Amino acid sequence: MDNRDRVSSLLEQGYECLKNVDLGNASRFFDEALHMDFDDSEVLFALKCSEFWSECLESLKKIDPPLQRGDFVLAQWKSFCTFLVRIGGDFERAKYAFRRFAFGMALDFFLSIPDEQKKVLGIEMEFRLGRCRKALGDYETALIHLERATKIRKDNAVYLAELADCYALSGEQNAAKILFREAFFLGPDKIDLDFIESDLVQKIAERVRALNYPADKIAEWIPVYAEIEGVFSVKRELTAQESSRLNSSMFSLENEIRENPSRTAALKPLLLNRYFWVLDNYKATNADEAKIDKLLQKVRVLDKDIYKQYLS
């Protein structure tokens, strides 16, 4: 076995350790690989990631209850995603292994919570378990947990987005599109993209980031471009009550912009999303063409570029 093959083998052994939530032995394999090739970019990447999680484990020693420990690990996952952007490097098998490590560790903590406390936590526990199972690739079990959670909290954007993501990852694209559309309407600002894996959303997110929208507005622009590109193409008919609430929400945003023009940029993606929902509802109910044209003109006035893309 030549040097390159040996380094690759050591990396793979390290990644297998991570998948078993064993950072100590993983780091030893990465160190051994470094001594064989000090310039290997993947080895250096893996060691940087190991150092990040080693520091997290030190901080974790100060936390005792398993619920807080699991939540701490999930919070560190968000910090790790930011860390990955900073250090660069496109090493998917390494990223996958560290994902398995982080969510596997969090899951272990959650599962160690006493049964009485799990019952008290109820759907919050179901959500945590579902999120971890999904990240670990156990989609069948994850769906059970997430469906239980969303059955109780049907208007929770975070729960719906996680369930949609799980459907997408398990190949149920139509269900995913419906639920993602709902989630990004109900509360796009609450959806944490660091926990969403499917290309269904991440490719749109990449496009939005490339357009240099503010970082805290990326999620709010996702449903706008998803509509333009036909990503959230599976839709449902609204009830009369839902239609009334939708129109009320639309008028409320219009009034806010009218009274506070400085808020236009901040509210624009939310209002555009509502315009698109109303337009879809008009089409579904065979509304008069004049009503559709009037609403399209509102889209044009708010954002000419989006208007052109929507009609193209």
Coordinates of C-alpha atoms in Angstrom, one line a residue:
M1 CA 0.0 0.0 0.0
D2 CA 1.5 3.3 -1.1
N3 CA 1.5 6.5 1.1
R4 CA -1.6 8.0 -0.5
D5 CA -3.6 4.8 0.0
R6 CA -2.4 4.6 3.6
V7 CA -3.5 8.2 4.3
S8 CA -6.9 7.5 2.7
S9 CA -7.3 4.4 4.8
L10 CA -6.4 6.2 8.0
L11 CA -8.9 8.9 7.2
E12 CA -11.6 6.3 6.6
Q13 CA -10.9 4.6 9.9
G14 CA -11.2 8.0 11.6
Y15 CA -14.5 8.7 9.9
E16 CA -15.8 5.3 11.0
C17 CA -14.8 6.2 14.6
L18 CA -16.8 9.5 14.3
K19 CA -19.9 7.6 13.1
N20 CA -19.6 5.6 16.4
V21 CA -19.3 8.9 18.4
D22 CA -15.6 8.2 19.2
L23 CA -13.7 11.4 18.7
G24 CA -10.6 10.3 20.6
N25 CA -9.7 7.4 18.3
A26 CA -10.8 9.4 15.3
S27 CA -8.3 12.1 16.2
R28 CA -5.5 9.5 16.7
F29 CA -6.1 8.2 13.1
F30 CA -6.0 11.7 11.7
D31 CA -2.8 12.5 13.6
E32 CA -1.2 9.4 12.2
A33 CA -2.3 10.4 8.7
L34 CA -0.7 13.8 9.3
H35 CA 2.6 12.3 10.1
M36 CA 2.5 10.4 6.8
D37 CA 1.6 13.5 4.8
F38 CA 1.8 17.0 6.4
D39 CA 0.3 18.7 3.3
D40 CA -2.8 16.6 2.7
S41 CA -5.6 19.1 2.6
E42 CA -8.3 16.6 3.8
V43 CA -6.2 15.5 6.7
L44 CA -5.7 19.1 7.8
F45 CA -9.4 19.7 7.4
A46 CA -10.3 16.7 9.5
L47 CA -7.9 17.8 12.2
K48 CA -9.3 21.3 12.3
C49 CA -12.8 19.8 12.7
S50 CA -11.6 17.4 15.4
E51 CA -10.1 20.3 17.3
F52 CA -13.4 22.2 17.1
W53 CA -15.3 19.3 18.6
S54 CA -12.6 18.6 21.2
E55 CA -13.2 22.1 22.6
C56 CA -16.9 21.5 22.6
L57 CA -16.4 18.3 24.6
E58 CA -14.4 20.3 27.2
S59 CA -17.3 22.8 27.5
L60 CA -19.7 19.9 27.7
K61 CA -18.1 18.7 30.9
K62 CA -19.6 21.7 32.7
I63 CA -23.1 20.6 31.8
D64 CA -24.8 17.8 33.6
P65 CA -28.5 17.2 32.7
P66 CA -28.7 15.1 29.5
L67 CA -31.4 17.3 28.0
Q68 CA -29.2 20.4 28.3
R69 CA -26.2 18.4 27.0
G70 CA -28.1 17.3 23.9
D71 CA -29.3 20.8 23.3
F72 CA -25.8 22.1 23.7
V73 CA -24.5 19.7 21.1
L74 CA -27.2 20.8 18.6
A75 CA -26.3 24.5 19.3
Q76 CA -22.7 23.6 18.6
W77 CA -23.7 22.1 15.3
K78 CA -24.8 25.6 14.2
S79 CA -21.5 27.0 15.3
F80 CA -19.7 24.2 13.4
C81 CA -21.6 25.0 10.2
T82 CA -20.3 28.6 10.5
F83 CA -16.8 27.2 11.2
L84 CA -16.9 25.1 8.1
V85 CA -17.7 28.2 5.9
R86 CA -14.7 30.0 7.5
I87 CA -12.1 27.2 7.0
G88 CA -13.3 26.2 3.5
G89 CA -12.8 22.9 1.9
D90 CA -15.1 20.6 0.0
F91 CA -14.7 17.2 1.8
E92 CA -18.1 15.7 1.8
R93 CA -17.2 12.4 3.5
A94 CA -15.5 14.3 6.3
K95 CA -18.5 16.6 6.8
Y96 CA -20.8 13.6 6.7
A97 CA -18.8 11.8 9.4
F98 CA -18.8 14.8 11.7
R99 CA -22.5 15.2 11.2
R100 CA -22.9 11.6 12.3
F101 CA -20.7 12.3 15.3
A102 CA -22.6 15.4 16.4
F103 CA -26.1 14.1 16.0
G104 CA -25.2 10.7 17.3
M105 CA -23.9 12.2 20.5
A106 CA -26.9 14.5 20.8
L107 CA -29.2 11.5 20.3
D108 CA -27.4 9.5 23.0
F109 CA -28.0 12.3 25.5
F110 CA -31.7 12.6 24.6
L111 CA -32.2 8.8 24.9
S112 CA -30.6 8.8 28.3
I113 CA -33.2 11.2 29.7
P114 CA -35.4 9.4 32.3
D115 CA -38.7 8.2 30.8
E116 CA -40.8 10.4 33.2
Q117 CA -39.0 13.5 31.9
K118 CA -39.5 12.4 28.3
K119 CA -43.2 12.1 28.9
V120 CA -43.3 15.6 30.4
L121 CA -41.4 17.0 27.4
G122 CA -43.9 15.3 25.1
I123 CA -43.7 16.6 21.5
E124 CA -40.6 18.6 22.2
M125 CA -38.9 15.3 22.9
E126 CA -40.4 13.8 19.8
F127 CA -39.0 16.7 17.8
R128 CA -35.5 16.4 19.2
L129 CA -35.4 12.7 18.5
G130 CA -36.8 13.2 15.0
R131 CA -34.3 15.9 14.1
C132 CA -31.4 13.6 15.3
R133 CA -32.7 10.5 13.6
K134 CA -33.1 12.4 10.4
A135 CA -29.5 13.7 10.4
L136 CA -28.3 10.2 11.1
G137 CA -30.2 8.9 8.0
D138 CA -32.8 6.9 9.9
Y139 CA -35.7 8.5 8.0
E140 CA -38.3 5.9 8.8
T141 CA -37.9 6.4 12.6
A142 CA -37.5 10.2 12.2
L143 CA -40.8 10.4 10.3
I144 CA -42.6 8.7 13.2
H145 CA -41.2 11.2 15.7
L146 CA -41.7 14.3 13.5
E147 CA -45.2 13.4 12.4
R148 CA -46.2 13.0 16.0
A149 CA -44.8 16.5 16.7
T150 CA -46.5 18.2 13.8
K151 CA -49.8 16.5 14.4
I152 CA -50.0 18.5 17.7
R153 CA -48.3 21.7 16.4
K154 CA -49.6 22.0 12.8
D155 CA -48.7 25.7 12.6
N156 CA -45.1 25.3 13.8
A157 CA -42.9 26.3 10.9
V158 CA -39.8 24.6 12.4
Y159 CA -41.5 21.3 12.9
L160 CA -43.1 21.4 9.5
A161 CA -39.7 22.2 7.8
E162 CA -38.0 19.3 9.5
L163 CA -40.8 17.0 8.5
A164 CA -40.7 18.3 5.0
D165 CA -36.9 17.8 4.9
C166 CA -37.3 14.2 6.1
Y167 CA -39.9 13.5 3.4
A168 CA -37.5 14.9 0.8
L169 CA -34.6 12.9 2.0
S170 CA -36.7 9.7 2.0
G171 CA -37.9 10.3 -1.6
E172 CA -41.4 11.7 -0.9
Q173 CA -41.0 14.8 -3.0
N174 CA -44.6 15.8 -3.3
A175 CA -45.2 15.7 0.5
A176 CA -42.0 17.6 1.0
K177 CA -43.0 20.4 -1.4
I178 CA -46.4 20.9 0.2
L179 CA -44.9 21.0 3.7
F180 CA -41.9 23.2 2.8
R181 CA -44.3 25.7 1.2
E182 CA -46.4 25.8 4.3
A183 CA -43.4 26.1 6.6
F184 CA -41.8 29.0 4.7
F185 CA -45.1 30.8 4.7
L186 CA -45.9 30.4 8.4
G187 CA -42.5 31.4 9.7
P188 CA -39.5 31.5 7.4
D189 CA -37.5 33.5 9.9
K190 CA -37.8 30.7 12.4
I191 CA -36.5 27.9 10.1
D192 CA -32.8 27.1 10.7
L193 CA -31.2 26.2 7.4
D194 CA -28.2 24.6 9.2
F195 CA -30.6 21.7 10.0
I196 CA -32.2 21.4 6.6
E197 CA -30.3 19.0 4.3
S198 CA -32.4 18.4 1.1
D199 CA -31.4 20.0 -2.2
L200 CA -35.0 21.0 -2.6
V201 CA -34.2 23.9 -0.2
Q202 CA -30.4 24.2 -0.2
K203 CA -30.1 24.8 -3.9
I204 CA -32.6 27.7 -3.6
A205 CA -30.7 29.0 -0.6
E206 CA -27.4 29.0 -2.5
R207 CA -29.0 31.0 -5.3
V208 CA -30.4 33.5 -2.8
R209 CA -27.1 33.9 -1.0
A210 CA -25.4 34.5 -4.4
L211 CA -27.8 37.5 -4.9
N212 CA -26.3 39.1 -1.7
Y213 CA -29.5 39.5 0.3
P214 CA -28.9 40.1 4.0
A215 CA -28.0 36.9 5.8
D216 CA -31.0 37.2 8.2
K217 CA -33.3 37.5 5.2
I218 CA -32.2 34.4 3.2
A219 CA -34.9 32.1 4.6
E220 CA -37.6 34.8 3.8
W221 CA -36.5 35.0 0.1
I222 CA -36.4 31.2 -0.3
P223 CA -40.2 30.8 -0.9
V224 CA -40.1 33.7 -3.4
Y225 CA -37.5 32.1 -5.6
A226 CA -38.9 28.6 -5.0
E227 CA -42.2 30.0 -6.5
I228 CA -40.3 31.5 -9.5
E229 CA -38.4 28.3 -10.2
G230 CA -41.4 26.0 -9.6
V231 CA -39.7 24.2 -6.7
F232 CA -42.7 24.3 -4.4
S233 CA -44.9 23.2 -7.2
V234 CA -47.3 21.0 -5.3
K235 CA -50.0 23.1 -3.7
R236 CA -53.3 22.6 -1.9
E237 CA -56.6 24.4 -2.1
L238 CA -57.2 26.9 0.8
T239 CA -60.3 26.8 2.9
A240 CA -62.5 29.9 3.0
Q241 CA -61.1 30.7 6.5
E242 CA -57.5 30.3 5.4
S243 CA -58.1 32.5 2.3
S244 CA -59.6 35.2 4.6
R245 CA -56.6 35.1 6.9
L246 CA -54.2 35.2 3.9
N247 CA -55.8 38.3 2.5
S248 CA -55.8 39.9 5.9
S249 CA -52.1 39.2 6.3
M250 CA -51.4 40.6 2.8
F251 CA -53.3 43.8 3.5
S252 CA -51.6 44.2 6.9
L253 CA -48.2 44.1 5.3
E254 CA -49.2 46.5 2.5
N255 CA -50.5 49.0 5.2
E256 CA -47.2 48.6 7.1
I257 CA -45.2 49.4 4.1
R258 CA -47.4 52.4 3.2
E259 CA -47.1 53.8 6.7
N260 CA -43.4 53.0 7.1
P261 CA -41.7 53.1 3.6
S262 CA -38.3 52.5 5.3
R263 CA -39.5 48.9 6.1
T264 CA -40.1 48.0 2.4
A265 CA -36.9 46.1 1.9
A266 CA -37.4 44.1 5.1
L267 CA -41.0 43.2 4.4
K268 CA -40.8 42.7 0.6
P269 CA -40.1 39.0 0.6
L270 CA -43.0 38.3 3.1
L271 CA -45.4 40.4 1.0
L272 CA -44.3 38.8 -2.3
N273 CA -44.8 35.4 -0.8
R274 CA -48.3 36.3 0.1
Y275 CA -49.0 37.7 -3.3
F276 CA -47.9 34.4 -4.8
W277 CA -50.2 32.5 -2.4
V278 CA -53.2 34.7 -3.3
L279 CA -52.4 34.3 -7.0
D280 CA -52.3 30.6 -6.7
N281 CA -55.6 30.6 -4.9
Y282 CA -57.1 32.8 -7.6
K283 CA -56.0 30.4 -10.2
A284 CA -57.3 27.4 -8.3
T285 CA -60.7 28.9 -7.8
N286 CA -60.9 30.3 -11.4
A287 CA -61.1 33.9 -10.2
D288 CA -61.8 36.7 -12.6
E289 CA -58.8 37.7 -14.8
A290 CA -59.1 41.3 -13.7
K291 CA -58.4 40.3 -10.1
I292 CA -55.3 38.3 -11.2
D293 CA -54.1 41.2 -13.3
K294 CA -54.6 43.7 -10.5
L295 CA -52.5 41.5 -8.1
L296 CA -49.8 41.0 -10.7
Q297 CA -49.5 44.8 -11.0
K298 CA -48.9 44.9 -7.2
V299 CA -46.1 42.4 -7.7
R300 CA -44.6 44.6 -10.5
V301 CA -44.8 47.8 -8.4
L302 CA -43.1 46.0 -5.4
D303 CA -40.3 44.4 -7.4
K304 CA -40.1 44.7 -11.2
D305 CA -37.3 42.0 -11.5
I306 CA -39.3 39.4 -9.5
Y307 CA -42.4 40.3 -11.6
K308 CA -40.5 39.6 -14.9
Q309 CA -39.1 36.3 -13.5
Y310 CA -42.5 35.2 -12.3
L311 CA -44.0 35.7 -15.7
S312 CA -41.2 34.3 -17.7

